[in-house]
């Protein structure tokens, strides 16, 4: 189960993710992101309430970062320690902007 | 406990059902918080990786076994895999080898057919990914190993058995404090590895060299003394082992603790092993005296006497896990039933907790002896936990010592 809340402020877009980003929910996030990021200059994923992320979710973030590099910036904020650990063990802390 | 089994072909199609079986297992084994998250993630990544290697046409059977302390994910596939699939799967194994138990006839057969050439290499695969990352660090292809990387980082042990009949993948997760301390974090520093045998000169030299090794850890006086005592007790235990052993010992320093690691190897052939089984059986009633003698008992019984492992489990509250690699030559019927091919993990913390639970019920002096013995033991007093794992002819021991002085 993943809840995706969107907040648009001009060219800035924030996705607040809540729940699990896994094999089942990642395609939904990918579709939502692809539908919304045209012309966005600053994209933020607020991970405060994200409880779980698997490789399927990591791939969506990777693809999005690749797209955003061409048009602006992407930031991941407030990951829980368990989610942060996954970013660390996979080496994603080196390629994504996480605060 | 053992969960319901599920057979799946398409991961996404069956994901909800798989998730519900996993959730039921997690509730029943009381895996909470981080344990829940790690085990769920291991299950998801293992299934994704297995399906990616085996391909979408074949079905896989999945189930979970274990408890709050140690849980395992089983993934079984039937039908012959091609050479590339076999090599890709085997590369996931903690041992780096096919963990299938060979029968006498398998060994004879391999003498005639020889070793098959490797069709897929993990080193080449990783080199290819490194190259892709250099070209484009955000390319999806460069991160093809995400499932593999998560499994390797979060699992305690991965056993892969591949045969003409199919494959069995067993992913073990040990949730003990020791395992999480020493298996899922990178040490701040690792000392020189001292290699020795259980011959008197070698033991003496190693104890002397340990002083210089401990100095490199740059610990406070009391902490250094604790590590020194752990070296002496561990080396002393190897000295008391029957048979020919080689061992290596080193220390990994973490932020708040140190883990002394001891690896013991034996290269016994079948005849020698049988000889030891007989010896071990003849003295099976002899009680191990002292706490380190108990650890020694776990080590020796694990290596020498497959049949006694279950008895030992009951005796010392160890945990039997399906590492699927022990007793290869001892009991050929084992190869027909991987659930019988049991390895052993023993933890001082569990042993202590079990004894603590019994203490009020121990009425006689004889009954309370194990607890008194534990209280008297140097290791039990300085170590946060001691974990002994036995797999094939290798014993891994970790002694975790909390640092009391500021670093």
Tab-separated table of C-alpha atoms in Angstrom:
chain	number	residue	atom	x	y	z
A	1	UNK	CA	0.000	0.000	0.000
A	2	UNK	CA	1.424	3.372	-1.039
A	3	UNK	CA	-0.188	6.781	-0.700
A	4	UNK	CA	1.186	9.471	-2.990
A	5	UNK	CA	0.272	13.028	-2.046
A	6	UNK	CA	1.202	15.776	-4.509
A	7	UNK	CA	1.898	19.400	-3.709
A	8	UNK	CA	2.529	21.818	-6.599
A	9	UNK	CA	4.048	25.231	-6.042
A	10	UNK	CA	4.850	26.889	-9.390
A	11	UNK	CA	7.703	24.923	-10.927
A	12	UNK	CA	8.243	23.008	-7.670
A	13	UNK	CA	6.607	19.662	-7.085
A	14	UNK	CA	6.606	17.613	-3.872
A	15	UNK	CA	5.504	13.996	-3.583
A	16	UNK	CA	4.800	12.859	-0.044
A	17	UNK	CA	5.126	9.080	0.044
A	18	UNK	CA	3.410	7.054	2.728
A	19	UNK	CA	3.580	3.274	3.157
A	20	UNK	CA	5.548	0.798	1.070
A	21	UNK	CA	7.411	1.279	-2.192
A	22	UNK	CA	7.749	-2.287	-3.463
A	23	UNK	CA	7.210	-4.536	-6.495
A	24	UNK	CA	3.478	-3.821	-6.481
A	25	UNK	CA	3.431	-0.097	-5.762
A	26	UNK	CA	6.495	1.072	-7.726
A	27	UNK	CA	4.756	1.025	-11.150
A	28	UNK	CA	2.064	3.323	-9.709
A	29	UNK	CA	4.665	5.821	-8.497
A	30	UNK	CA	6.512	5.642	-11.816
A	31	UNK	CA	3.314	6.416	-13.716
A	32	UNK	CA	2.347	9.285	-11.394
A	33	UNK	CA	5.813	10.815	-11.593
A	34	UNK	CA	5.998	10.524	-15.392
A	35	UNK	CA	2.587	12.197	-15.711
A	36	UNK	CA	3.559	15.158	-13.542
A	37	UNK	CA	7.213	16.065	-13.926
A	38	UNK	CA	7.112	17.848	-17.275
A	39	UNK	CA	8.414	21.400	-16.787
A	40	UNK	CA	9.116	20.788	-13.087
A	41	UNK	CA	12.379	22.421	-12.016
A	42	UNK	CA	12.553	21.235	-8.435
A	43	UNK	CA	11.234	17.823	-7.482
A	44	UNK	CA	11.100	16.704	-3.841
A	45	UNK	CA	10.202	13.282	-2.480
A	46	UNK	CA	9.216	13.638	1.167
A	47	UNK	CA	10.010	10.220	2.665
A	48	UNK	CA	8.999	10.965	6.264
A	49	UNK	CA	6.237	8.346	6.201
A	50	UNK	CA	7.821	5.849	3.815
A	51	UNK	CA	8.246	2.630	5.787
A	52	UNK	CA	9.787	0.338	3.201
A	53	UNK	CA	11.641	0.516	-0.092
A	54	UNK	CA	12.811	-2.362	-2.273
A	55	UNK	CA	14.934	-2.529	-5.431
A	56	UNK	CA	11.794	-1.914	-7.494
A	57	UNK	CA	11.306	1.445	-5.733
A	58	UNK	CA	14.984	2.317	-5.993
A	59	UNK	CA	14.797	1.864	-9.776
A	60	UNK	CA	11.913	4.353	-10.014
A	61	UNK	CA	13.949	6.923	-8.061
A	62	UNK	CA	16.955	6.243	-10.311
A	63	UNK	CA	14.925	6.746	-13.497
A	64	UNK	CA	13.372	9.932	-12.105
A	65	UNK	CA	16.763	11.336	-11.094
A	66	UNK	CA	18.006	10.670	-14.624
A	67	UNK	CA	15.079	12.607	-16.083
A	68	UNK	CA	15.358	15.455	-13.572
A	69	UNK	CA	19.069	15.902	-14.329
A	70	UNK	CA	17.976	17.196	-17.734
A	71	UNK	CA	15.482	19.744	-16.422
A	72	UNK	CA	16.238	20.640	-12.791
A	73	UNK	CA	16.971	19.139	-9.399
A	74	UNK	CA	15.647	16.246	-7.317
A	75	UNK	CA	15.790	15.899	-3.554
A	76	UNK	CA	14.816	13.115	-1.144
A	77	UNK	CA	13.997	14.345	2.357
A	78	UNK	CA	13.633	12.828	5.834
A	79	UNK	CA	14.054	9.111	5.130
A	80	UNK	CA	13.450	6.891	8.175
A	81	UNK	CA	16.597	5.116	9.455
A	82	UNK	CA	15.502	1.789	7.928
A	83	UNK	CA	14.993	3.369	4.497
A	84	UNK	CA	18.216	5.349	4.822
A	85	UNK	CA	20.037	2.100	5.506
A	86	UNK	CA	18.796	0.709	2.184
A	87	UNK	CA	20.105	3.801	0.366
A	88	UNK	CA	23.436	3.289	2.088
A	89	UNK	CA	23.913	-0.432	1.434
A	90	UNK	CA	23.040	-0.060	-2.241
A	91	UNK	CA	25.288	2.951	-2.796
A	92	UNK	CA	22.350	5.243	-3.619
A	93	UNK	CA	23.587	7.828	-1.099
A	94	UNK	CA	26.388	8.544	-3.602
A	95	UNK	CA	24.146	9.225	-6.572
A	96	UNK	CA	20.983	10.749	-5.075
A	97	UNK	CA	20.599	13.965	-3.139
A	98	UNK	CA	19.280	12.827	0.264
A	99	UNK	CA	18.715	15.116	3.261
B	1	UNK	CA	7.350	-22.627	12.447
B	2	UNK	CA	6.866	-23.220	8.733
B	3	UNK	CA	4.679	-21.018	6.566
B	4	UNK	CA	2.281	-22.047	3.879
B	5	UNK	CA	4.027	-22.830	0.550
B	6	UNK	CA	3.187	-20.861	-2.581
B	7	UNK	CA	4.021	-21.708	-6.176
B	8	UNK	CA	4.354	-18.718	-8.462
B	9	UNK	CA	5.148	-18.044	-12.083
B	10	UNK	CA	4.711	-14.298	-12.411
B	11	UNK	CA	5.905	-12.280	-9.408
B	12	UNK	CA	3.518	-9.362	-9.847
B	13	UNK	CA	0.539	-11.604	-10.483
B	14	UNK	CA	1.093	-13.569	-7.252
B	15	UNK	CA	2.652	-10.811	-5.181
B	16	UNK	CA	-0.385	-10.103	-3.018
B	17	UNK	CA	-0.790	-13.758	-2.078
B	18	UNK	CA	2.957	-14.066	-1.366
B	19	UNK	CA	2.805	-10.897	0.710
B	20	UNK	CA	-0.105	-12.229	2.731
B	21	UNK	CA	1.749	-15.515	3.479
B	22	UNK	CA	4.811	-13.500	4.473
B	23	UNK	CA	2.749	-11.204	6.677
B	24	UNK	CA	1.139	-14.182	8.386
B	25	UNK	CA	4.613	-15.692	9.017
B	26	UNK	CA	5.883	-12.365	10.378
B	27	UNK	CA	2.948	-12.015	12.778
B	28	UNK	CA	3.233	-15.599	13.979
B	29	UNK	CA	6.989	-15.359	14.558
B	30	UNK	CA	6.620	-11.903	16.106
B	31	UNK	CA	9.143	-10.201	13.817
B	32	UNK	CA	8.690	-6.526	14.603
B	33	UNK	CA	10.168	-3.215	13.423
B	34	UNK	CA	13.518	-3.547	11.708
B	35	UNK	CA	13.373	-7.356	11.796
B	36	UNK	CA	10.075	-7.232	9.913
B	37	UNK	CA	11.436	-4.767	7.361
B	38	UNK	CA	14.665	-6.707	6.750
B	39	UNK	CA	12.955	-10.069	6.405
B	40	UNK	CA	10.258	-8.688	4.079
B	41	UNK	CA	12.905	-7.029	1.946
B	42	UNK	CA	15.015	-10.185	1.788
B	43	UNK	CA	11.980	-12.184	0.690
B	44	UNK	CA	11.037	-9.698	-2.023
B	45	UNK	CA	14.575	-9.360	-3.369
B	46	UNK	CA	15.209	-13.100	-3.277
B	47	UNK	CA	12.065	-13.829	-5.252
B	48	UNK	CA	12.795	-11.055	-7.782
B	49	UNK	CA	16.360	-12.267	-8.279
B	50	UNK	CA	15.426	-15.939	-8.501
B	51	UNK	CA	12.743	-15.181	-11.084
B	52	UNK	CA	15.115	-12.960	-13.072
B	53	UNK	CA	17.691	-15.740	-13.247
B	54	UNK	CA	15.393	-18.689	-13.685
B	55	UNK	CA	13.208	-16.740	-16.170
B	56	UNK	CA	9.517	-16.154	-16.265
B	57	UNK	CA	8.543	-19.471	-17.836
B	58	UNK	CA	9.495	-21.596	-14.836
B	59	UNK	CA	7.577	-21.738	-11.587
B	60	UNK	CA	9.159	-21.375	-8.181
B	61	UNK	CA	7.951	-22.616	-4.810
B	62	UNK	CA	8.460	-20.292	-1.841
B	63	UNK	CA	8.061	-20.732	1.891
B	64	UNK	CA	9.450	-19.420	5.168
B	65	UNK	CA	10.768	-21.268	8.211
B	66	UNK	CA	12.171	-20.283	11.583
B	67	UNK	CA	11.449	-18.030	14.489
B	68	UNK	CA	12.097	-14.635	16.006
B	69	UNK	CA	15.803	-15.373	16.386
B	70	UNK	CA	16.547	-16.987	13.028
B	71	UNK	CA	14.342	-17.119	9.945
B	72	UNK	CA	14.910	-18.560	6.501
B	73	UNK	CA	13.436	-18.069	3.042
B	74	UNK	CA	13.243	-21.154	0.848
B	75	UNK	CA	12.969	-20.867	-2.926
B	76	UNK	CA	12.770	-24.091	-4.865
B	77	UNK	CA	12.600	-24.661	-8.568
B	78	UNK	CA	12.211	-27.943	-10.400
B	79	UNK	CA	13.551	-28.802	-13.816
B	80	UNK	CA	17.064	-28.583	-15.176
B	81	UNK	CA	18.611	-25.141	-15.400
B	82	UNK	CA	21.051	-24.254	-18.148
B	83	UNK	CA	24.729	-23.665	-17.327
B	84	UNK	CA	24.436	-19.863	-17.234
B	85	UNK	CA	21.432	-20.014	-14.884
B	86	UNK	CA	23.253	-22.475	-12.648
B	87	UNK	CA	26.384	-20.311	-12.450
B	88	UNK	CA	24.382	-17.145	-11.802
B	89	UNK	CA	22.540	-18.825	-8.937
B	90	UNK	CA	25.656	-20.424	-7.455
B	91	UNK	CA	27.405	-17.034	-7.449
B	92	UNK	CA	24.867	-15.935	-4.814
B	93	UNK	CA	25.967	-18.628	-2.374
B	94	UNK	CA	27.883	-17.408	0.697
B	95	UNK	CA	30.412	-20.176	0.099
B	96	UNK	CA	30.728	-19.232	-3.586
B	97	UNK	CA	30.107	-22.882	-4.372
B	98	UNK	CA	27.259	-25.213	-5.146
B	99	UNK	CA	26.149	-26.335	-1.665
B	100	UNK	CA	24.565	-29.540	-2.910
B	101	UNK	CA	25.593	-32.516	-0.857
B	102	UNK	CA	27.557	-34.929	-2.999
B	103	UNK	CA	27.045	-38.640	-2.686
B	104	UNK	CA	29.865	-41.089	-3.180
B	105	UNK	CA	28.585	-41.756	-6.716
B	106	UNK	CA	28.591	-38.036	-7.561
B	107	UNK	CA	32.235	-37.836	-6.591
B	108	UNK	CA	33.141	-40.897	-8.679
B	109	UNK	CA	31.148	-39.468	-11.605
B	110	UNK	CA	32.952	-36.133	-11.396
B	111	UNK	CA	36.316	-37.947	-11.564
B	112	UNK	CA	35.346	-39.189	-15.009
B	113	UNK	CA	33.465	-36.208	-16.356
B	114	UNK	CA	35.766	-33.550	-14.880
B	115	UNK	CA	34.807	-30.035	-13.868
B	116	UNK	CA	32.455	-28.168	-16.190
B	117	UNK	CA	33.718	-24.862	-17.524
B	118	UNK	CA	32.106	-21.807	-15.962
B	119	UNK	CA	29.518	-20.176	-18.231
B	120	UNK	CA	28.883	-17.049	-16.175
B	121	UNK	CA	31.249	-15.182	-13.916
B	122	UNK	CA	30.325	-12.831	-11.073
B	123	UNK	CA	33.653	-11.004	-11.467
B	124	UNK	CA	32.998	-10.341	-15.177
B	125	UNK	CA	29.424	-9.268	-14.417
B	126	UNK	CA	30.555	-6.804	-11.756
B	127	UNK	CA	33.319	-5.466	-14.009
B	128	UNK	CA	30.705	-4.900	-16.710
B	129	UNK	CA	28.493	-2.966	-14.250
B	130	UNK	CA	31.450	-0.864	-13.089
B	131	UNK	CA	32.155	0.051	-16.693
B	132	UNK	CA	28.511	0.995	-17.259
B	133	UNK	CA	28.565	3.167	-14.115
B	134	UNK	CA	31.667	4.967	-15.363
B	135	UNK	CA	29.840	5.748	-18.604
B	136	UNK	CA	26.556	6.743	-16.936
B	137	UNK	CA	26.148	6.378	-13.184
B	138	UNK	CA	22.376	6.763	-13.455
B	139	UNK	CA	21.825	4.156	-16.140
B	140	UNK	CA	19.372	1.442	-15.132
B	141	UNK	CA	21.647	-1.224	-16.676
B	142	UNK	CA	24.498	-0.113	-14.404
B	143	UNK	CA	22.325	-0.930	-11.373
B	144	UNK	CA	21.235	-4.332	-12.607
B	145	UNK	CA	22.618	-5.891	-9.402
B	146	UNK	CA	20.304	-4.108	-6.923
B	147	UNK	CA	18.515	-7.294	-5.801
B	148	UNK	CA	21.824	-9.136	-5.506
B	149	UNK	CA	23.382	-6.258	-3.571
B	150	UNK	CA	20.499	-6.050	-1.076
B	151	UNK	CA	20.517	-9.802	-0.531
B	152	UNK	CA	24.280	-9.911	-0.014
B	153	UNK	CA	24.119	-7.015	2.440
B	154	UNK	CA	21.129	-8.083	4.505
B	155	UNK	CA	21.270	-11.891	4.567
B	156	UNK	CA	23.349	-13.720	7.155
B	157	UNK	CA	23.903	-16.718	4.921
B	158	UNK	CA	22.841	-17.825	1.460
B	159	UNK	CA	22.981	-21.467	0.503
B	160	UNK	CA	22.432	-22.572	-3.090
B	161	UNK	CA	21.960	-26.192	-4.072
B	162	UNK	CA	21.839	-26.870	-7.794
B	163	UNK	CA	21.382	-30.301	-9.356
B	164	UNK	CA	19.908	-31.873	-12.481
B	165	UNK	CA	16.559	-31.913	-10.676
B	166	UNK	CA	16.438	-28.168	-10.019
B	167	UNK	CA	17.666	-25.695	-7.446
B	168	UNK	CA	17.082	-24.789	-3.820
B	169	UNK	CA	18.007	-21.356	-2.493
B	170	UNK	CA	18.011	-20.855	1.297
B	171	UNK	CA	18.419	-17.320	2.588
B	172	UNK	CA	19.045	-17.208	6.330
B	173	UNK	CA	18.628	-14.131	8.492
B	174	UNK	CA	20.006	-14.242	12.007
B	175	UNK	CA	18.447	-11.469	14.077
B	176	UNK	CA	20.718	-11.812	17.095
B	177	UNK	CA	22.480	-8.689	18.259
B	178	UNK	CA	25.827	-10.203	17.345
B	179	UNK	CA	24.794	-10.878	13.777
B	180	UNK	CA	23.426	-7.373	13.303
B	181	UNK	CA	26.523	-5.904	14.902
B	182	UNK	CA	29.109	-7.809	12.995
B	183	UNK	CA	27.434	-8.857	9.777
B	184	UNK	CA	25.588	-5.803	8.537
B	185	UNK	CA	28.009	-2.982	9.274
B	186	UNK	CA	31.414	-2.098	7.983
B	187	UNK	CA	34.091	-2.119	10.676
B	188	UNK	CA	35.980	1.089	11.392
B	189	UNK	CA	39.133	-1.002	11.227
B	190	UNK	CA	40.213	-4.616	10.918
B	191	UNK	CA	43.387	-5.913	12.524
B	192	UNK	CA	46.036	-8.173	11.063
B	193	UNK	CA	44.901	-11.750	10.730
B	194	UNK	CA	46.966	-14.219	12.791
B	195	UNK	CA	47.051	-17.714	11.354
B	196	UNK	CA	47.951	-20.614	13.615
B	197	UNK	CA	47.504	-24.333	14.242
B	198	UNK	CA	46.693	-26.266	17.385
B	199	UNK	CA	50.358	-27.180	17.904
B	200	UNK	CA	51.987	-25.865	21.066
B	201	UNK	CA	54.636	-23.594	19.446
B	202	UNK	CA	52.099	-22.046	17.135
B	203	UNK	CA	49.690	-21.354	20.018
B	204	UNK	CA	52.417	-19.732	22.106
B	205	UNK	CA	53.617	-17.520	19.226
B	206	UNK	CA	50.087	-16.417	18.423
B	207	UNK	CA	49.305	-15.385	21.996
B	208	UNK	CA	52.525	-13.322	21.994
B	209	UNK	CA	51.717	-11.694	18.651
B	210	UNK	CA	48.192	-10.855	19.833
B	211	UNK	CA	49.629	-8.097	22.080
B	212	UNK	CA	50.963	-6.170	19.072
B	213	UNK	CA	47.723	-6.701	17.164
B	214	UNK	CA	45.627	-5.355	20.061
B	215	UNK	CA	47.805	-2.214	20.281
B	216	UNK	CA	46.784	-1.296	16.716
B	217	UNK	CA	43.134	-1.105	17.883
B	218	UNK	CA	44.056	1.931	20.009
B	219	UNK	CA	41.723	1.015	22.881
B	220	UNK	CA	41.571	2.180	26.484
B	221	UNK	CA	43.447	0.074	29.051
B	222	UNK	CA	40.428	-1.883	30.309
B	223	UNK	CA	38.947	-2.509	26.860
B	224	UNK	CA	42.349	-3.657	25.562
B	225	UNK	CA	42.560	-6.075	28.493
B	226	UNK	CA	39.133	-7.500	27.645
B	227	UNK	CA	40.140	-8.044	24.016
B	228	UNK	CA	43.407	-9.644	25.165
B	229	UNK	CA	41.477	-12.035	27.416
B	230	UNK	CA	39.180	-12.921	24.521
B	231	UNK	CA	42.226	-13.705	22.336
B	232	UNK	CA	43.715	-15.924	25.043
B	233	UNK	CA	40.471	-17.778	25.716
B	234	UNK	CA	39.783	-18.335	22.001
B	235	UNK	CA	43.309	-19.434	21.139
B	236	UNK	CA	43.284	-21.648	24.214
B	237	UNK	CA	40.093	-23.291	23.031
B	238	UNK	CA	41.643	-24.119	19.633
B	239	UNK	CA	44.612	-25.568	21.514
B	240	UNK	CA	42.273	-27.985	23.268
B	241	UNK	CA	40.526	-29.191	20.106
B	242	UNK	CA	41.154	-32.795	19.170
B	243	UNK	CA	42.524	-33.403	15.684
B	244	UNK	CA	44.430	-31.199	13.249
B	245	UNK	CA	43.199	-27.648	12.888
B	246	UNK	CA	44.313	-24.434	11.328
B	247	UNK	CA	42.726	-21.228	12.515
B	248	UNK	CA	42.796	-17.534	11.848
B	249	UNK	CA	41.965	-14.836	14.349
B	250	UNK	CA	41.457	-11.107	13.955
B	251	UNK	CA	39.428	-8.263	15.423
B	252	UNK	CA	36.989	-5.911	13.771
B	253	UNK	CA	36.545	-2.582	15.525
B	254	UNK	CA	33.153	-0.862	15.336
B	255	UNK	CA	31.978	2.464	16.745
B	256	UNK	CA	30.947	1.117	20.157
B	257	UNK	CA	32.283	-2.408	20.209
B	258	UNK	CA	34.838	-4.868	18.923
B	259	UNK	CA	34.209	-8.280	17.426
B	260	UNK	CA	36.926	-10.833	17.797
B	261	UNK	CA	36.562	-13.257	14.894
B	262	UNK	CA	37.911	-16.763	14.905
B	263	UNK	CA	37.749	-19.059	11.916
B	264	UNK	CA	38.749	-22.683	12.378
B	265	UNK	CA	39.447	-24.956	9.437
B	266	UNK	CA	39.935	-28.671	9.295
B	267	UNK	CA	40.803	-30.670	6.212
B	268	UNK	CA	39.857	-34.119	7.253
B	269	UNK	CA	39.378	-36.845	4.720
B	270	UNK	CA	36.563	-39.353	5.024
B	271	UNK	CA	38.578	-41.927	7.006
B	272	UNK	CA	39.841	-39.400	9.478
B	273	UNK	CA	36.408	-37.935	9.913
B	274	UNK	CA	34.888	-41.348	10.645
B	275	UNK	CA	37.622	-41.955	13.178
B	276	UNK	CA	36.668	-38.758	14.965
B	277	UNK	CA	32.991	-39.568	14.828
B	278	UNK	CA	33.747	-42.819	16.644
B	279	UNK	CA	35.851	-40.994	19.230
B	280	UNK	CA	33.248	-38.324	19.727
B	281	UNK	CA	30.452	-40.900	20.081
B	282	UNK	CA	32.405	-42.852	22.677
B	283	UNK	CA	32.718	-39.760	24.855
B	284	UNK	CA	29.307	-38.352	24.168
B	285	UNK	CA	28.275	-38.653	27.804
B	286	UNK	CA	31.285	-36.817	29.081
B	287	UNK	CA	30.145	-33.419	30.294
B	288	UNK	CA	32.032	-30.395	29.082
B	289	UNK	CA	33.431	-28.540	32.042
B	290	UNK	CA	33.642	-24.750	31.958
B	291	UNK	CA	32.003	-22.316	29.614
B	292	UNK	CA	34.687	-22.330	26.891
B	293	UNK	CA	34.634	-26.112	27.055
B	294	UNK	CA	30.974	-25.890	26.095
B	295	UNK	CA	31.881	-23.726	23.118
B	296	UNK	CA	34.570	-26.271	22.241
B	297	UNK	CA	31.942	-28.986	22.508
B	298	UNK	CA	29.740	-27.123	20.038
B	299	UNK	CA	32.664	-26.730	17.639
B	300	UNK	CA	33.818	-30.340	17.847
B	301	UNK	CA	30.372	-31.846	17.701
B	302	UNK	CA	29.461	-29.650	14.786
B	303	UNK	CA	32.479	-30.709	12.811
B	304	UNK	CA	32.812	-34.313	13.797
B	305	UNK	CA	29.466	-35.658	14.522
B	306	UNK	CA	26.582	-34.681	12.389
B	307	UNK	CA	24.257	-37.125	14.056
B	308	UNK	CA	24.706	-35.534	17.460
B	309	UNK	CA	23.896	-32.025	16.381
B	310	UNK	CA	20.257	-32.237	17.246
B	311	UNK	CA	21.123	-33.599	20.691
B	312	UNK	CA	23.519	-30.733	21.131
B	313	UNK	CA	20.830	-28.287	20.131
B	314	UNK	CA	18.653	-29.540	22.924
B	315	UNK	CA	21.542	-29.546	25.342
B	316	UNK	CA	22.828	-26.040	24.667
B	317	UNK	CA	19.778	-24.389	23.213
B	318	UNK	CA	21.401	-23.971	19.816
B	319	UNK	CA	19.407	-23.310	16.690
B	320	UNK	CA	19.365	-25.783	13.865
B	321	UNK	CA	19.283	-24.175	10.463
B	322	UNK	CA	19.145	-25.646	7.021
B	323	UNK	CA	22.494	-24.511	5.765
B	324	UNK	CA	22.400	-27.678	3.747
B	325	UNK	CA	26.083	-28.280	3.731
B	326	UNK	CA	27.044	-30.496	6.609
B	327	UNK	CA	27.536	-34.205	7.013
B	328	UNK	CA	28.205	-34.615	3.324
B	329	UNK	CA	29.975	-37.910	3.617
B	330	UNK	CA	28.535	-39.110	6.859
B	331	UNK	CA	25.049	-39.923	5.797
B	332	UNK	CA	24.404	-40.275	2.034
B	333	UNK	CA	20.637	-40.207	2.604
B	334	UNK	CA	21.028	-36.582	3.612
B	335	UNK	CA	21.430	-35.619	-0.027
B	336	UNK	CA	17.887	-36.808	-0.626
B	337	UNK	CA	16.456	-34.535	2.014
B	338	UNK	CA	17.944	-31.119	2.442
B	339	UNK	CA	15.917	-30.462	5.567
B	340	UNK	CA	18.082	-33.018	7.337
B	341	UNK	CA	21.305	-31.396	6.259
B	342	UNK	CA	21.598	-29.282	9.297
B	343	UNK	CA	24.228	-26.738	10.199
B	344	UNK	CA	24.477	-25.177	13.605
B	345	UNK	CA	24.425	-21.750	15.113
B	346	UNK	CA	24.906	-21.356	18.843
B	347	UNK	CA	24.602	-18.109	20.759
B	348	UNK	CA	25.739	-17.355	24.291
B	349	UNK	CA	22.977	-14.775	24.625
B	350	UNK	CA	20.292	-17.383	23.947
B	351	UNK	CA	21.983	-19.859	26.249
B	352	UNK	CA	22.131	-17.207	28.970
B	353	UNK	CA	18.489	-16.254	28.489
B	354	UNK	CA	17.451	-19.888	28.635
B	355	UNK	CA	19.420	-20.453	31.836
B	356	UNK	CA	18.084	-17.223	33.318
B	357	UNK	CA	14.572	-18.476	32.668
B	358	UNK	CA	15.360	-21.715	34.488
B	359	UNK	CA	17.208	-20.254	37.430
B	360	UNK	CA	14.190	-20.009	39.737
B	361	UNK	CA	13.312	-23.626	39.045
B	362	UNK	CA	16.791	-24.982	39.742
B	363	UNK	CA	16.586	-26.591	43.121
B	364	UNK	CA	19.675	-28.709	43.419
B	365	UNK	CA	23.308	-27.653	43.312
B	366	UNK	CA	23.867	-29.880	40.295
B	367	UNK	CA	21.055	-28.206	38.400
B	368	UNK	CA	22.363	-24.702	39.073
B	369	UNK	CA	25.922	-25.606	38.044
B	370	UNK	CA	25.603	-24.314	34.432
B	371	UNK	CA	24.538	-20.896	35.709
B	372	UNK	CA	27.352	-20.731	38.280
B	373	UNK	CA	29.756	-21.832	35.564
B	374	UNK	CA	28.554	-19.075	33.275
B	375	UNK	CA	28.955	-16.484	36.007
B	376	UNK	CA	32.509	-17.643	36.645
B	377	UNK	CA	33.483	-17.617	32.980
B	378	UNK	CA	35.794	-14.853	31.803
B	379	UNK	CA	34.274	-14.749	28.330
B	380	UNK	CA	30.718	-14.677	29.642
B	381	UNK	CA	31.644	-11.711	31.809
B	382	UNK	CA	33.434	-9.621	29.213
B	383	UNK	CA	31.494	-10.519	26.053
B	384	UNK	CA	28.150	-9.118	25.043
B	385	UNK	CA	27.571	-12.248	22.981
B	386	UNK	CA	29.418	-15.216	21.545
B	387	UNK	CA	28.076	-16.815	18.397
B	388	UNK	CA	29.424	-20.024	16.947
B	389	UNK	CA	28.430	-21.142	13.465
B	390	UNK	CA	29.459	-24.452	11.979
B	391	UNK	CA	29.236	-25.088	8.270
B	392	UNK	CA	30.966	-27.877	6.398
B	393	UNK	CA	34.465	-28.069	7.896
B	394	UNK	CA	34.665	-24.438	8.874
B	395	UNK	CA	33.726	-22.933	12.219
B	396	UNK	CA	33.122	-19.216	12.579
B	397	UNK	CA	33.110	-17.710	16.031
B	398	UNK	CA	32.402	-14.087	16.904
B	399	UNK	CA	32.956	-12.639	20.354
B	400	UNK	CA	31.355	-9.226	20.640
B	401	UNK	CA	32.779	-6.953	23.335
B	402	UNK	CA	31.197	-3.602	24.132
B	403	UNK	CA	33.740	-0.814	24.547
B	404	UNK	CA	33.404	0.754	27.995
B	405	UNK	CA	35.948	3.547	27.539
B	406	UNK	CA	35.593	6.589	25.274
B	407	UNK	CA	37.364	6.188	21.945
